[in-house]
Amino acid sequence: MKPNTIRTFSAARHLVLGLAALCSVLFLAGCKTTTGAQGQSGVIGTHSFGTVRCTLPEEVKPAAINAAAVQALRSRGYTVMSSSMTTDKCRIEAVPAGIDPFEQITVEARVVGGGAAGGAPATELSVKRDPWSDEALVRTIMDAILQRLGR
């Protein structure tokens, strides 16, 4: 091998190692779990991997969450692309109006606990932003949903 080829090979190897280290740091930063009060009643919201989750009492049904989420998203300028609901779960997908062509917000609610699995019945609410994590944004949307639910 020529000396220039070895330097080029070495530089490429350092570049690849540097990019791998940067990706690892960014990935590990996204893994950090944080908790904080959400809404007026101080519901605890846990954020991890771009999703904030909270557990609400059983009287808060997925149908009510669906209506509140659609209103909250539309009031923030989002276009609701899909909304599906059953008695025990709902899912809403929305995109912003022209800001970020790749951003998508997904709101889901589902009944958890009770039945054969045991535990007190409750409703789990989650708000996720794809493809990039934005904790402040998903917490703000969660607060808007909870406000409409009187929580």
One Martini backbone bead per residue (centre of mass of N, CA, C, O) as a GRO file, in nm:
protein
  151
    1MET     BB    1   0.099   0.034   0.016
    2LYS     BB    2   0.041   0.353   0.022
    3PRO     BB    3   0.062   0.621   0.230
    4ASN     BB    4  -0.209   0.760   0.140
    5THR     BB    5  -0.389   0.511   0.182
    6ILE     BB    6  -0.345   0.486   0.487
    7ARG     BB    7  -0.453   0.768   0.565
    8THR     BB    8  -0.735   0.729   0.445
    9PHE     BB    9  -0.809   0.481   0.610
   10SER     BB   10  -0.770   0.616   0.888
   11ALA     BB   11  -0.972   0.848   0.850
   12ALA     BB   12  -1.220   0.670   0.798
   13ARG     BB   13  -1.210   0.521   1.067
   14HIS     BB   14  -1.241   0.773   1.248
   15LEU     BB   15  -1.510   0.863   1.134
   16VAL     BB   16  -1.673   0.610   1.205
   17LEU     BB   17  -1.614   0.615   1.511
   18GLY     BB   18  -1.731   0.898   1.562
   19LEU     BB   19  -2.020   0.836   1.463
   20ALA     BB   20  -2.075   0.605   1.660
   21ALA     BB   21  -2.042   0.774   1.918
   22LEU     BB   22  -2.262   0.983   1.856
   23CYS     BB   23  -2.499   0.783   1.833
   24SER     BB   24  -2.474   0.671   2.120
   25VAL     BB   25  -2.527   0.935   2.270
   26LEU     BB   26  -2.806   0.995   2.144
   27PHE     BB   27  -2.942   0.731   2.232
   28LEU     BB   28  -2.893   0.757   2.542
   29ALA     BB   29  -3.048   1.024   2.575
   30GLY     BB   30  -3.330   0.889   2.485
   31CYS     BB   31  -3.341   0.679   2.740
   32LYS     BB   32  -3.422   0.880   2.932
   33THR     BB   33  -3.608   0.901   3.229
   34THR     BB   34  -3.891   1.110   3.299
   35THR     BB   35  -4.063   1.299   3.552
   36GLY     BB   36  -4.397   1.460   3.583
   37ALA     BB   37  -4.628   1.691   3.605
   38GLN     BB   38  -4.972   1.681   3.496
   39GLY     BB   39  -5.172   1.907   3.488
   40GLN     BB   40  -5.381   2.016   3.749
   41SER     BB   41  -5.355   1.732   3.934
   42GLY     BB   42  -5.063   1.592   3.900
   43VAL     BB   43  -5.005   1.393   3.701
   44ILE     BB   44  -4.794   1.135   3.620
   45GLY     BB   45  -4.533   1.174   3.382
   46THR     BB   46  -4.363   0.956   3.152
   47HIS     BB   47  -4.049   0.985   2.982
   48SER     BB   48  -3.978   0.780   2.681
   49PHE     BB   49  -3.886   0.757   2.365
   50GLY     BB   50  -4.096   1.010   2.290
   51THR     BB   51  -4.288   0.924   2.539
   52VAL     BB   52  -4.583   1.004   2.717
   53ARG     BB   53  -4.710   0.878   3.036
   54CYS     BB   54  -5.033   0.798   3.187
   55THR     BB   55  -5.255   0.747   3.469
   56LEU     BB   56  -5.599   0.699   3.486
   57PRO     BB   57  -5.893   0.676   3.581
   58GLU     BB   58  -6.157   0.474   3.489
   59GLU     BB   59  -6.362   0.717   3.418
   60VAL     BB   60  -6.154   0.759   3.191
   61LYS     BB   61  -6.231   0.730   2.873
   62PRO     BB   62  -6.132   0.681   2.552
   63ALA     BB   63  -6.355   0.861   2.426
   64ALA     BB   64  -6.277   1.120   2.578
   65ILE     BB   65  -5.985   1.128   2.483
   66ASN     BB   66  -6.040   1.147   2.185
   67ALA     BB   67  -6.188   1.419   2.189
   68ALA     BB   68  -5.966   1.584   2.335
   69ALA     BB   69  -5.733   1.528   2.134
   70VAL     BB   70  -5.856   1.645   1.881
   71GLN     BB   71  -5.893   1.931   1.994
   72ALA     BB   72  -5.599   1.985   2.080
   73LEU     BB   73  -5.467   1.947   1.802
   74ARG     BB   74  -5.636   2.151   1.638
   75SER     BB   75  -5.562   2.402   1.821
   76ARG     BB   76  -5.242   2.354   1.723
   77GLY     BB   77  -5.262   2.283   1.393
   78TYR     BB   78  -5.352   2.000   1.344
   79THR     BB   79  -5.391   1.713   1.143
   80VAL     BB   80  -5.621   1.463   1.130
   81MET     BB   81  -5.568   1.147   0.987
   82SER     BB   82  -5.656   0.959   1.242
   83SER     BB   83  -5.943   0.779   1.404
   84SER     BB   84  -5.971   0.533   1.661
   85MET     BB   85  -6.240   0.328   1.825
   86THR     BB   86  -6.317   0.179   2.130
   87THR     BB   87  -6.407   0.093   2.450
   88ASP     BB   88  -6.069   0.028   2.525
   89LYS     BB   89  -5.966   0.219   2.274
   90CYS     BB   90  -5.731   0.461   2.120
   91ARG     BB   91  -5.636   0.642   1.803
   92ILE     BB   92  -5.418   0.917   1.706
   93GLU     BB   93  -5.327   1.090   1.401
   94ALA     BB   94  -5.091   1.366   1.350
   95VAL     BB   95  -5.018   1.672   1.165
   96PRO     BB   96  -4.861   1.937   1.072
   97ALA     BB   97  -4.882   2.259   0.923
   98GLY     BB   98  -4.589   2.281   0.734
   99ILE     BB   99  -4.337   2.247   0.927
  100ASP     BB  100  -4.298   1.915   0.948
  101PRO     BB  101  -4.305   1.652   0.724
  102PHE     BB  102  -4.225   1.418   0.959
  103GLU     BB  103  -4.422   1.479   1.166
  104GLN     BB  104  -4.580   1.283   1.437
  105ILE     BB  105  -4.877   1.233   1.622
  106THR     BB  106  -4.949   1.001   1.894
  107VAL     BB  107  -5.257   0.893   2.039
  108GLU     BB  108  -5.315   0.686   2.331
  109ALA     BB  109  -5.571   0.462   2.467
  110ARG     BB  110  -5.610   0.233   2.756
  111VAL     BB  111  -5.723  -0.030   2.920
  112VAL     BB  112  -5.620  -0.126   3.249
  113GLY     BB  113  -5.664  -0.382   3.420
  114GLY     BB  114  -5.826  -0.603   3.565
  115GLY     BB  115  -5.966  -0.884   3.569
  116ALA     BB  116  -5.753  -1.155   3.551
  117ALA     BB  117  -5.493  -0.969   3.609
  118GLY     BB  118  -5.571  -0.750   3.784
  119GLY     BB  119  -5.617  -0.483   3.936
  120ALA     BB  120  -5.689  -0.168   3.882
  121PRO     BB  121  -5.869   0.007   3.690
  122ALA     BB  122  -5.750   0.189   3.397
  123THR     BB  123  -5.605   0.466   3.207
  124GLU     BB  124  -5.384   0.484   2.938
  125LEU     BB  125  -5.178   0.758   2.836
  126SER     BB  126  -5.034   0.855   2.511
  127VAL     BB  127  -4.757   1.059   2.376
  128LYS     BB  128  -4.616   1.085   2.040
  129ARG     BB  129  -4.310   1.159   1.862
  130ASP     BB  130  -4.237   1.166   1.519
  131PRO     BB  131  -3.906   1.079   1.481
  132TRP     BB  132  -3.857   1.284   1.709
  133SER     BB  133  -3.778   1.388   2.009
  134ASP     BB  134  -4.019   1.596   2.228
  135GLU     BB  135  -4.090   1.657   2.539
  136ALA     BB  136  -4.229   1.934   2.548
  137LEU     BB  137  -4.447   1.875   2.338
  138VAL     BB  138  -4.585   1.620   2.462
  139ARG     BB  139  -4.651   1.759   2.732
  140THR     BB  140  -4.831   1.983   2.615
  141ILE     BB  141  -5.040   1.795   2.488
  142MET     BB  142  -5.115   1.647   2.744
  143ASP     BB  143  -5.218   1.898   2.895
  144ALA     BB  144  -5.446   1.967   2.690
  145ILE     BB  145  -5.602   1.707   2.735
  146LEU     BB  146  -5.637   1.723   3.045
  147GLN     BB  147  -5.789   1.990   3.046
  148ARG     BB  148  -6.039   1.879   2.882
  149LEU     BB  149  -6.082   1.658   3.128
  150GLY     BB  150  -6.029   1.805   3.413
  151ARG     BB  151  -5.700   1.736   3.509
   0.00000   0.00000   0.00000
